[in-house]
mmCIF file of C-alpha atoms in Angstrom:
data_model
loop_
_atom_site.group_PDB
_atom_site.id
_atom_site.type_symbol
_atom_site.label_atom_id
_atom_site.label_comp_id
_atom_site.label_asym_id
_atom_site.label_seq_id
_atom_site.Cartn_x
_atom_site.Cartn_y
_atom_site.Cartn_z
ATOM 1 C CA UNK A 177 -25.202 -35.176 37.106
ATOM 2 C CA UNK A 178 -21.531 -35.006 35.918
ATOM 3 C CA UNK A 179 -21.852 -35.708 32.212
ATOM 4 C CA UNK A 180 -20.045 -34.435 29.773
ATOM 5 C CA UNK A 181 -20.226 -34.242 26.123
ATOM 6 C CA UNK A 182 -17.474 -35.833 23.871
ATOM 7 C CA UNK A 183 -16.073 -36.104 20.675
ATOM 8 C CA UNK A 184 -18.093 -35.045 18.196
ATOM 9 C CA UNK A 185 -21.223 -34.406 20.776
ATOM 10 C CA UNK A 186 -18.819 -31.895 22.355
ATOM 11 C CA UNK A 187 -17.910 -29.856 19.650
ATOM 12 C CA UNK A 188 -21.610 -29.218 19.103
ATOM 13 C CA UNK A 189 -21.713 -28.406 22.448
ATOM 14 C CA UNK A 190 -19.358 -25.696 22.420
ATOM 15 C CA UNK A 191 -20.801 -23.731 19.569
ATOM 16 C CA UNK A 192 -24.039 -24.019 21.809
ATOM 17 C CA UNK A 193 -22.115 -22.461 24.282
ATOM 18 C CA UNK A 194 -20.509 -19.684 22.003
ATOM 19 C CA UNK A 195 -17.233 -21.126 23.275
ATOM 20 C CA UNK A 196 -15.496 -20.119 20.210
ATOM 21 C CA UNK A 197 -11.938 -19.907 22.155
ATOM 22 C CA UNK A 198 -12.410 -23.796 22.304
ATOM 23 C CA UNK A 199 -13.466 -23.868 19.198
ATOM 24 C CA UNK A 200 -10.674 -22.497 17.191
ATOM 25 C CA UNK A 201 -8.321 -24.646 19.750
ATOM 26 C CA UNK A 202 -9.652 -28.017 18.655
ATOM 27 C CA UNK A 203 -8.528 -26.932 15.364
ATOM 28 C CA UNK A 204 -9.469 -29.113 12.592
ATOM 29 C CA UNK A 205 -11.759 -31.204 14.421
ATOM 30 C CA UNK A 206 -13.938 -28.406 14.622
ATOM 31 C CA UNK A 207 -14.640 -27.862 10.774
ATOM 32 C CA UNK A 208 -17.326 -30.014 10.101
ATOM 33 C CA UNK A 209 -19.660 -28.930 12.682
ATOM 34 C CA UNK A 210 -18.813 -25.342 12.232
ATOM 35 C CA UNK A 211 -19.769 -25.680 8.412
ATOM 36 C CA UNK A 212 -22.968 -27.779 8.855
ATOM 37 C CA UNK A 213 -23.634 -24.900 11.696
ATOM 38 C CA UNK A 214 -22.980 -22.158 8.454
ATOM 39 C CA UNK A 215 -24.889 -23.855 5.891
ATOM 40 C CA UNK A 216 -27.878 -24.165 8.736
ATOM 41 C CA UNK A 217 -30.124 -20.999 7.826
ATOM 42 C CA UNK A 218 -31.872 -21.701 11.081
ATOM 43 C CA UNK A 219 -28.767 -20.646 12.768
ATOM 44 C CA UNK A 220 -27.986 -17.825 11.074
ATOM 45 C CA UNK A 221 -27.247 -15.515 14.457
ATOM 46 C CA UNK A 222 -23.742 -18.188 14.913
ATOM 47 C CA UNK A 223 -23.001 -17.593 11.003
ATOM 48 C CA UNK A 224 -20.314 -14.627 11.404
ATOM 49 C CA UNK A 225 -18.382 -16.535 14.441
ATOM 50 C CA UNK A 226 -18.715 -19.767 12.819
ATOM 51 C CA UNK A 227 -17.142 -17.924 9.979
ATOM 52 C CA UNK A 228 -14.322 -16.667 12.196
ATOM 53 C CA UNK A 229 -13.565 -19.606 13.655
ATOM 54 C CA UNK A 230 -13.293 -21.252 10.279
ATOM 55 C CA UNK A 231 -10.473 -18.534 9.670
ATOM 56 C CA UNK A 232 -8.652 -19.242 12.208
ATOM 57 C CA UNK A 233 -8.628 -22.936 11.813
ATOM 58 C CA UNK A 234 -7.320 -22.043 8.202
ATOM 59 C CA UNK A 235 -8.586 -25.589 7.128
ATOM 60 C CA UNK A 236 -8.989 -25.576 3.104
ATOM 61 C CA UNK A 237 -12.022 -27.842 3.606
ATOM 62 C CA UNK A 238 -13.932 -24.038 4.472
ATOM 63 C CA UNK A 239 -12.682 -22.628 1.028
ATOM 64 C CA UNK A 240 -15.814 -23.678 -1.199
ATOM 65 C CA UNK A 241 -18.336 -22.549 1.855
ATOM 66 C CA UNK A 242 -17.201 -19.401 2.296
ATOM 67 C CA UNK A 243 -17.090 -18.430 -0.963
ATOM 68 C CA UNK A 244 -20.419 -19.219 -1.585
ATOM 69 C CA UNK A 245 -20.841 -16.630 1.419
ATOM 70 C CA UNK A 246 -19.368 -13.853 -0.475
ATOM 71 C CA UNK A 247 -23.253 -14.013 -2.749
ATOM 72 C CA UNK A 248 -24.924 -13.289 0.485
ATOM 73 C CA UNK A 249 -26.330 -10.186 0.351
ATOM 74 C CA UNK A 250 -25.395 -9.444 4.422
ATOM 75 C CA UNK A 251 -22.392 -6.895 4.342
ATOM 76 C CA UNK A 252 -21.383 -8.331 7.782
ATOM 77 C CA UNK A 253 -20.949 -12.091 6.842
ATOM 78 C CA UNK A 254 -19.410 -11.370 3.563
ATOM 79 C CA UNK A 255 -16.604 -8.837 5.290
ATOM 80 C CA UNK A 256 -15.636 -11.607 7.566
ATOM 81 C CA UNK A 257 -15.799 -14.525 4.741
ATOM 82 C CA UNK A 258 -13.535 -11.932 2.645
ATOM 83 C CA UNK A 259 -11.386 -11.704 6.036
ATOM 84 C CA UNK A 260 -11.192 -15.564 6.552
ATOM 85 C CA UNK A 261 -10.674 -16.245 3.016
ATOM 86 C CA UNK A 262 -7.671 -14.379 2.957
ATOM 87 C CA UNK A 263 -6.430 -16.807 6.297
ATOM 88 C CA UNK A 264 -6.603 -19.487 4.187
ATOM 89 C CA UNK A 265 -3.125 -19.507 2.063
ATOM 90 C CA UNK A 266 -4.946 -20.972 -0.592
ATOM 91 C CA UNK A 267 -4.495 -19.941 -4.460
ATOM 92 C CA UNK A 268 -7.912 -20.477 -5.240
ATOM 93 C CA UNK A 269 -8.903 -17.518 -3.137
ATOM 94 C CA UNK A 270 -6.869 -15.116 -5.225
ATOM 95 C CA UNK A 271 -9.473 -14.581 -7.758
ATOM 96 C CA UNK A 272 -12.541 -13.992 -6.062
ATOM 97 C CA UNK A 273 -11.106 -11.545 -4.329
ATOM 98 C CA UNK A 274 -10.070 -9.344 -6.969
ATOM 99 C CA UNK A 275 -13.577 -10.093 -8.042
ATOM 100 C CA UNK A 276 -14.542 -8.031 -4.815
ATOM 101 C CA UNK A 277 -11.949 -5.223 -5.070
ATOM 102 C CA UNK A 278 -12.828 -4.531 -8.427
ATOM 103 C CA UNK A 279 -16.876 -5.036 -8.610
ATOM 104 C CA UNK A 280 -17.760 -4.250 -5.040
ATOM 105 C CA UNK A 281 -19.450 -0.804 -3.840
ATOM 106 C CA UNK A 282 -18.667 -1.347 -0.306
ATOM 107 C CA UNK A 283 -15.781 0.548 1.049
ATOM 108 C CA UNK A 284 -15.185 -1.749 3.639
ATOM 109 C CA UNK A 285 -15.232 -4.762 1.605
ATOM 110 C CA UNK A 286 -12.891 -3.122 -1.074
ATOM 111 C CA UNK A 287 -10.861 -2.536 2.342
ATOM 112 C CA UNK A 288 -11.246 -6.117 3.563
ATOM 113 C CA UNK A 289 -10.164 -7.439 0.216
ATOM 114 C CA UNK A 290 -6.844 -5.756 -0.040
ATOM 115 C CA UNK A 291 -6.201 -7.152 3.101
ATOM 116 C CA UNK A 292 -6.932 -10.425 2.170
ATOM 117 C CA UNK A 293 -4.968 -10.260 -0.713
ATOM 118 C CA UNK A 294 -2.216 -9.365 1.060
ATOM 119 C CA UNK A 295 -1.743 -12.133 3.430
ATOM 120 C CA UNK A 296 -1.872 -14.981 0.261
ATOM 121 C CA UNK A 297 1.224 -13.395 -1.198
ATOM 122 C CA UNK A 298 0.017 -14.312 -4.724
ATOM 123 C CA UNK A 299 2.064 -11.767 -6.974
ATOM 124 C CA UNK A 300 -1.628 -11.916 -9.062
ATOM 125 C CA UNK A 301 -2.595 -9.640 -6.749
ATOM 126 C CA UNK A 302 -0.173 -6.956 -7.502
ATOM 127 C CA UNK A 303 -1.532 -5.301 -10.212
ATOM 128 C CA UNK A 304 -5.427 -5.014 -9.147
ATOM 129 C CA UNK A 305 -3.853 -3.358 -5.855
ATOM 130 C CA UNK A 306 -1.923 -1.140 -8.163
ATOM 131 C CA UNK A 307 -4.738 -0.163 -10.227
ATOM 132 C CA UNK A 308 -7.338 0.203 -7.110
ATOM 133 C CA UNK A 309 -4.480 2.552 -6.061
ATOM 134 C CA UNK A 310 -4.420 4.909 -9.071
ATOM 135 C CA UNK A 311 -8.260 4.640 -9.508
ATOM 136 C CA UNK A 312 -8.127 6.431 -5.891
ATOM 137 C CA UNK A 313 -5.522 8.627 -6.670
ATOM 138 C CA UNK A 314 -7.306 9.844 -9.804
ATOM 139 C CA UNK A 315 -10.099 11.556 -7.173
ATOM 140 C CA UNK A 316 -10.450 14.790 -6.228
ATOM 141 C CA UNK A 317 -8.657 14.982 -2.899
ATOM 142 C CA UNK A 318 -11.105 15.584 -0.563
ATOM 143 C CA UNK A 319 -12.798 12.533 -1.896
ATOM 144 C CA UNK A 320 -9.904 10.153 -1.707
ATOM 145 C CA UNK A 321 -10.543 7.278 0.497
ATOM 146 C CA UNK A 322 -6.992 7.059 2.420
ATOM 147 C CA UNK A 323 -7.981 3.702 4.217
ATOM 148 C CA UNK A 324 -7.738 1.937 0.644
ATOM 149 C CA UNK A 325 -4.730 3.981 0.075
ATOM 150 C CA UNK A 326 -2.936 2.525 3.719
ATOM 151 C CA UNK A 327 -4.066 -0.807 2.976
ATOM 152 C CA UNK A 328 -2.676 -1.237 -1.183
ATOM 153 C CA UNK A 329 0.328 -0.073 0.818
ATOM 154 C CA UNK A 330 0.606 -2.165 3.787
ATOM 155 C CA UNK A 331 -0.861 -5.647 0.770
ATOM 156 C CA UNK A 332 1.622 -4.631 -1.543
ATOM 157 C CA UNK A 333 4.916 -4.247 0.742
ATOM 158 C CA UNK A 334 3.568 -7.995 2.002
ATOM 159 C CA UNK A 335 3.431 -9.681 -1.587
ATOM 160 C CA UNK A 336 6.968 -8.090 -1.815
ATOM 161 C CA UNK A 337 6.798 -7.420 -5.350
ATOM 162 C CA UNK A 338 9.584 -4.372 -7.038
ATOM 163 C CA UNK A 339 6.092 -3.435 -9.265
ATOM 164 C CA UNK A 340 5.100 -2.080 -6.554
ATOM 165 C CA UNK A 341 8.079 0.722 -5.557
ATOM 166 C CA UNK A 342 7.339 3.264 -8.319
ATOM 167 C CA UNK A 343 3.634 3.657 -6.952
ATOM 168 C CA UNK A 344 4.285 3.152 -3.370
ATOM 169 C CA UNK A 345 7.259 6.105 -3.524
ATOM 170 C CA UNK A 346 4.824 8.157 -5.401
ATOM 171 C CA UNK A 347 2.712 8.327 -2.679
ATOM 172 C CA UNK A 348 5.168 9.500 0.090
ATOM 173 C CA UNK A 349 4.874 12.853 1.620
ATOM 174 C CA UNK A 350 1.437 13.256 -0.315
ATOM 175 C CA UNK A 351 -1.055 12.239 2.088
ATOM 176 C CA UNK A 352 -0.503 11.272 6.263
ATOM 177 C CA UNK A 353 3.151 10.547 8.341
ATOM 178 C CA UNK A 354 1.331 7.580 9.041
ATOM 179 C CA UNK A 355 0.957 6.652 5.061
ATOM 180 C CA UNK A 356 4.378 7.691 5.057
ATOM 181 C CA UNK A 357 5.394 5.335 7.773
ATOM 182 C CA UNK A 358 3.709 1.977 6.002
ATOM 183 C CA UNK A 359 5.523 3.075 2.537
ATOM 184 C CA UNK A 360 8.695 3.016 4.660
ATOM 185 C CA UNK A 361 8.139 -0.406 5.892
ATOM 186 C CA UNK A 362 6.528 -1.928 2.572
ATOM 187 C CA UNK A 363 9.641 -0.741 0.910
ATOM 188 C CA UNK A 364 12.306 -2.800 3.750
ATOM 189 C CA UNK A 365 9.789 -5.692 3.403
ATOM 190 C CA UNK A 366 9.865 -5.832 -0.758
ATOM 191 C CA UNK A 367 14.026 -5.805 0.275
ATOM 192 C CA UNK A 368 15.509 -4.962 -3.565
ATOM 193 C CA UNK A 369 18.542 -3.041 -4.143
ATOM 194 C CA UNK A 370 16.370 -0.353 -5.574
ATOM 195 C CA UNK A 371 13.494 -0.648 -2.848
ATOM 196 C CA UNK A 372 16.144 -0.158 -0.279
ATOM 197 C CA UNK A 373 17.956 2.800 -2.073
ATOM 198 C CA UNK A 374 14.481 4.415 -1.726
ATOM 199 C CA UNK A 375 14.155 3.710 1.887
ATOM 200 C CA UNK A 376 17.478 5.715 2.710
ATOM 201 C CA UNK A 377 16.613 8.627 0.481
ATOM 202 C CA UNK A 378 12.933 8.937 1.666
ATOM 203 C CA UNK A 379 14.474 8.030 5.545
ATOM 204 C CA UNK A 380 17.754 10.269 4.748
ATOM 205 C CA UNK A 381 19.525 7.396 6.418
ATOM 206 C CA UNK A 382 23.651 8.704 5.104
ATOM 207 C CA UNK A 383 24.576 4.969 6.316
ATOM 208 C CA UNK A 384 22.143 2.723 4.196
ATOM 209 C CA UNK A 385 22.766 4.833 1.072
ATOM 210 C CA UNK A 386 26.482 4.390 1.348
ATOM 211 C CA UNK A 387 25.601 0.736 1.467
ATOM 212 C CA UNK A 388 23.834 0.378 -2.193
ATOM 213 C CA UNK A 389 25.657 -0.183 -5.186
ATOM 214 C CA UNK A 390 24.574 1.647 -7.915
ATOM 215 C CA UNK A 391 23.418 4.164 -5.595
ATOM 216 C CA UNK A 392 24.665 7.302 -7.904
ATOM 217 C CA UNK A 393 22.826 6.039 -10.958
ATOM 218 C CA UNK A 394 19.313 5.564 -8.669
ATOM 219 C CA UNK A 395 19.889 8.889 -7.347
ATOM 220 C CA UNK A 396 20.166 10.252 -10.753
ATOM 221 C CA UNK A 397 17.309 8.259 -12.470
ATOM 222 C CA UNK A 398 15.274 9.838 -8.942
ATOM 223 C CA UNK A 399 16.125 13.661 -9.970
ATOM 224 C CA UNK A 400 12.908 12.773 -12.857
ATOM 225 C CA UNK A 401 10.409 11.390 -10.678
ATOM 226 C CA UNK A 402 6.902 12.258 -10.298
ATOM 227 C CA UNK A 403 6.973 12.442 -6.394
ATOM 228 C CA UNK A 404 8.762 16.356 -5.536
ATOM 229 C CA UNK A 405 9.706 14.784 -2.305
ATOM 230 C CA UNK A 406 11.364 11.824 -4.250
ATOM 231 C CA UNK A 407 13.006 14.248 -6.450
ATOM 232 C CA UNK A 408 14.191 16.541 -3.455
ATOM 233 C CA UNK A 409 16.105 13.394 -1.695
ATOM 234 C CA UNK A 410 17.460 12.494 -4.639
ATOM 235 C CA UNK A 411 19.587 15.683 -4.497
ATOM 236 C CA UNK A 412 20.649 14.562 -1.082
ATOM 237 C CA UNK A 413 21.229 11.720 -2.084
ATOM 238 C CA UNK A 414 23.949 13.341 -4.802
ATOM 239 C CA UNK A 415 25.541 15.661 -2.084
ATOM 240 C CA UNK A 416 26.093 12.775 0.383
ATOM 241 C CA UNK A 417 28.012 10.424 -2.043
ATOM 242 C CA UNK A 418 30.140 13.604 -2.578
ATOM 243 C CA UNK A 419 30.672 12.360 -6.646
ATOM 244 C CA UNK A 420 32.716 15.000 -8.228
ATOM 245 C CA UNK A 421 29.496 14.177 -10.681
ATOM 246 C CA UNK A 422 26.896 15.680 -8.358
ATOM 247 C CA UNK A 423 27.154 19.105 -9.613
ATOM 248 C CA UNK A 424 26.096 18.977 -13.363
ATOM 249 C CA UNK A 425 23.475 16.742 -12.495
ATOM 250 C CA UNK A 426 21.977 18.983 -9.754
ATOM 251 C CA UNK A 427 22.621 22.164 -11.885
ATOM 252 C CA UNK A 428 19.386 20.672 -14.400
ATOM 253 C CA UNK A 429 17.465 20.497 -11.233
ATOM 254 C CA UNK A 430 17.423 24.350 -11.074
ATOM 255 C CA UNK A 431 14.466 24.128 -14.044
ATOM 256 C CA UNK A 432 12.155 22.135 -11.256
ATOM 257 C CA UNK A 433 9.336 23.961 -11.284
ATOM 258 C CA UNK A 434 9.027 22.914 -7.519
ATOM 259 C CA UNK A 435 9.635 25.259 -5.544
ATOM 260 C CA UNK A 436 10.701 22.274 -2.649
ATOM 261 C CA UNK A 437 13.181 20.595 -5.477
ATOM 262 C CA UNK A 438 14.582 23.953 -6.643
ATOM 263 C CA UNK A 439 15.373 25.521 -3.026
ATOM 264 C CA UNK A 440 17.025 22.424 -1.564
ATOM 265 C CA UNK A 441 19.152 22.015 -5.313
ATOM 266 C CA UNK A 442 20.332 25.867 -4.597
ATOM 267 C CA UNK A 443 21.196 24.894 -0.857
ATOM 268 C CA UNK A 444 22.831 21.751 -1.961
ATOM 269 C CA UNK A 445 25.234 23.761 -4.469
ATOM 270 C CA UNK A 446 25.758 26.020 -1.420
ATOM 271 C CA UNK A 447 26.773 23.088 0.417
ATOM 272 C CA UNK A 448 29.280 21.364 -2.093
ATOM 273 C CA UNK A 449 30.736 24.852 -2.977
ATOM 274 C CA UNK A 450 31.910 24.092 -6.681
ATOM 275 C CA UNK A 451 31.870 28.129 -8.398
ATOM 276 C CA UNK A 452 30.769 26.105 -11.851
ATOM 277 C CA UNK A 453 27.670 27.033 -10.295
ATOM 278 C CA UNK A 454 28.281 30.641 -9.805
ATOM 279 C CA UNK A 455 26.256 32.120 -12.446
ATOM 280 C CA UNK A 456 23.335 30.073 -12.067
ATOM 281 C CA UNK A 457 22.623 31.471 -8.597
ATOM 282 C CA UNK A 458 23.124 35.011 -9.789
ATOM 283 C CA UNK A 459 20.402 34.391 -12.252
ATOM 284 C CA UNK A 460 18.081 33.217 -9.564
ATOM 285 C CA UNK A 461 19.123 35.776 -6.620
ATOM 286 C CA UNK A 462 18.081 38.531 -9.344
ATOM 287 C CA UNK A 463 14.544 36.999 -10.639
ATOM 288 C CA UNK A 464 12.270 38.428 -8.805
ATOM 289 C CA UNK A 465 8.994 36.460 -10.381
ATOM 290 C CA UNK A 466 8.828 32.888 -9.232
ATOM 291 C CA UNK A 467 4.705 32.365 -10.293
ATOM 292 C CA UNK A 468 4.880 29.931 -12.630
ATOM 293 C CA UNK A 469 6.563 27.518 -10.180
ATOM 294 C CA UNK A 470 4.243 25.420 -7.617
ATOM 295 C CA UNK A 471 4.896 23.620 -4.258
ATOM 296 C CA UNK A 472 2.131 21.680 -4.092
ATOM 297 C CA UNK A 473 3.052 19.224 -1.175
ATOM 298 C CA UNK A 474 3.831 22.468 1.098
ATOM 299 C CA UNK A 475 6.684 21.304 2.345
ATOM 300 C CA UNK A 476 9.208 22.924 4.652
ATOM 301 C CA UNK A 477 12.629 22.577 5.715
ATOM 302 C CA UNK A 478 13.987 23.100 9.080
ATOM 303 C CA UNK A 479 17.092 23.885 7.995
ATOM 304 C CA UNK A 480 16.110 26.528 5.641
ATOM 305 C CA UNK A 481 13.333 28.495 3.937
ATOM 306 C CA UNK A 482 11.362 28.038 0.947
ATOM 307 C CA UNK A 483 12.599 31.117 -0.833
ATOM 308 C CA UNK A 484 14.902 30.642 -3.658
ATOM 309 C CA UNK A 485 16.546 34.298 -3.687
ATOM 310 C CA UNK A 486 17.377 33.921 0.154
ATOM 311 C CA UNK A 487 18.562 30.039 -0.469
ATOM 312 C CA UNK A 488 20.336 31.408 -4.113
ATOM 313 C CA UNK A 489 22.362 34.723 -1.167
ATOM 314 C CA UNK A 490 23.657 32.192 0.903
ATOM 315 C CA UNK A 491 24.417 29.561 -1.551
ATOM 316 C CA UNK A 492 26.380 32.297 -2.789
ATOM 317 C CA UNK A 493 27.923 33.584 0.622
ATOM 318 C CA UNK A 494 29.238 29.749 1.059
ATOM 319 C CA UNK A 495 30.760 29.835 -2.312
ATOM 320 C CA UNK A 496 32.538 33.147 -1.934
ATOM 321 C CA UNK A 497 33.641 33.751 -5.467
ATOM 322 C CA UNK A 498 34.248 37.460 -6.070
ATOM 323 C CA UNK A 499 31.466 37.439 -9.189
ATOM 324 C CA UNK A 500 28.439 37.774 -6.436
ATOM 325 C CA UNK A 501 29.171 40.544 -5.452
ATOM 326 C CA UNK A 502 27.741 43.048 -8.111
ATOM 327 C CA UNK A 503 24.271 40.904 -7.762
ATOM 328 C CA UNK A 504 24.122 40.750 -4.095
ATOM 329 C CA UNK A 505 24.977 44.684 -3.601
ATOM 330 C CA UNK A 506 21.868 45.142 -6.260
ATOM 331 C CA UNK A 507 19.837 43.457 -3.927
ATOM 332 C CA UNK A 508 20.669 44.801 -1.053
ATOM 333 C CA UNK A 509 19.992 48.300 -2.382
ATOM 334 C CA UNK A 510 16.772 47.469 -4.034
ATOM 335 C CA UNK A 511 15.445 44.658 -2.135
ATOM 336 C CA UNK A 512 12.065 45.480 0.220
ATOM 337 C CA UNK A 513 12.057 41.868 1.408
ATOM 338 C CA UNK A 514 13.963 42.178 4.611
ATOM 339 C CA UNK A 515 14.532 38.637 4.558
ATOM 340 C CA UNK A 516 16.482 38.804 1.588
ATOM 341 C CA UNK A 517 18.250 41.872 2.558
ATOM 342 C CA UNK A 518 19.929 39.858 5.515
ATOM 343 C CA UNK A 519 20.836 37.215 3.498
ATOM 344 C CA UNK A 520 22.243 39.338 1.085
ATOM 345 C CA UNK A 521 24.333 41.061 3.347
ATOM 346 C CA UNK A 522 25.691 38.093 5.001
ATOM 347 C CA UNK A 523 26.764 36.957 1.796
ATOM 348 C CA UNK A 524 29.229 39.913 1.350
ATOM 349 C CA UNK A 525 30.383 39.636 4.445
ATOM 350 C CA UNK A 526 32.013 36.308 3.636
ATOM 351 C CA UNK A 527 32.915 37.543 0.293
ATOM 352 C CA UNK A 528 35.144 40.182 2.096
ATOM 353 C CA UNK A 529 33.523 42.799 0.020
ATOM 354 C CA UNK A 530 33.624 46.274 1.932
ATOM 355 C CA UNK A 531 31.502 48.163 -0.938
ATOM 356 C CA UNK A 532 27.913 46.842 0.903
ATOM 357 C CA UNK A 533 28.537 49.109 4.055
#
């Protein structure tokens, strides 16, 4: 017959319809019907879109209402009141949810709530993120839940907080590339001299560490951190800003017990080619027990191998003072690691040493 329902008819008419496009469209409008709809128990199967809708209107009027949803005890309605509650930009919010982070058994609420409190920004936020971080961390590893782990990251690098960087560069290299790839971004987002500095060690972007003042001292406060990968960059970090200072400050590195941090600080002093570090290799191209040391991130380098007797030959080869040679004949003659041998060889070819022959 051609009628039409208007105003506030219409809106009714649409959630009949499930028309929830509409809906959101009509923006604000639309609240007060959606929350008499919520608060209906009769109409319980429209709760979770009326819920969504009430998101994405963002309207603070919602607030109250969907908190109240977060006693229900239907997973479903509270994971989307949790969602829309974090839509909301309102302070209020903050609270409840770290309520839910902290008290909640769910994994997928805990999930939803991180997100949440990442998109209201509130810098109250960052240290319940931080601690539901190291409460994960503290697992055994085949227990850790890496979906809270991804989504502290991705909350954190939003609130853009520098609390944050120590934890977030702890985590690199320790879990997934794709971890690795939100710790990146977090770190660009937070956008502090020191967050940055970490982005072009962890990125080993030469360009954006030349850009960072204070970039030595970072790189030397890095050489102690937790992280072996963080420690590891820091060292390239050293030999790229070519300080005549680099080489007594990687020289300490040598007592990593990484195996990952001690090979790439022999190959760096390879690189840089400064004989102060002469005798240090010998020591290490002559130990032959390396047990107590670990590499527990299992790391691996392109450009070389993880062996610090073949990385300590070559370092040696590059340096080509006449005091490796006595060591690296020794090897050669007693060595049954054929690897090593090679490398060992090499080395007194550049020395210019004819004895090896």
């Amino acid at each position: 017959i051609g009628w039409e329902p208007i105003n506030e008819e219409g809106i009714y008419y649409l959630i009949a319809l499930n028309d929830w496009k509409k809906l959101i469209h009509m923006g604000t409008s639309a609240v007060e019907p959606l929350l008499e709809v919520l608060e209906d128990e009769n109409s319980s199967t429209l709760h979770r879109e009326c819920i969504k809708a009430l998101g994405e209107i963002r309207d603070k009027r919602a607030v109250k209402p969907l908190l109240e949803v977060l006693q229900n005890k239907k997973t479903s309605l509270r994971d989307e009141a949790v969602k829309a509650l974090g839509q909301m930009g309102d302070s209020t919010v903050v609270k409840p949810l770290i309520s839910v982070l902290q008290n909640e058994n769910s994994s997928a609420l805990r999930v939803q709530s991180i997100r949440a409190l990442g998109s209201t920004k509130d810098k109250r936020a960052v240290e319940p993120l931080i601690g539901a971080l190291q409460r994960e961390m503290q697992k055994p590893r085949s227990e850790v839940n890496t979906a809270i782990i991804i989504e502290v990251a991705g909350a954190l690098g939003k609130i853009k907080d520098e609390r944050a960087i120590t934890h977030l560069v702890s985590l690199y290299n320790e879990y997934t590339d794709y971890l690795n790839k939100k710790i990146k971004h977090a770190l660009l987002t937070i956008n502090t001299k020191r967050s940055k500095f970490y982005f072009a060690i962890l990125s080993s972007d030469k360009n954006k560490l030349l850009e960072i003042d204070h970039a030595w001292d970072l790189a030397v406060e890095s050489l102690y951190h937790e992280n072996n990968w963080v420690r590891r960059q820091a060292i390239w970090a050293l030999m790229t800003l070519k300080d005549y200072r680099a080489v007594e400050q990687i020289i300490k590195t040598l007592n990593d017990k990484s195996l990952t941090v001690l090979c790439y600080a022999i190959y760096a002093l390879g690189e840089i080619g400064d004989n102060r570090v002469v005798t240090s290799l010998i020591d290490i191209l002559l130990k032959k027990d390396f047990s107590t040391f670990t590499n527990g991130d299992s790391s691996t380098f392109p450009e070389h191998s993880c062996d610090p007797r073949s990385e300590a030959a070559v370092a040696l080869g590059k340096i080509r003072d006449i005091r490796a040679v006595e060591a690296l004949i020794e090897v050669v003659e007693e060595s049954a690691d054929p690897g090593l041998m090679e490398k060992s060889a090499w080395a007194l070819s550049e020395l210019g040493d004819k004895r090896h022959e």
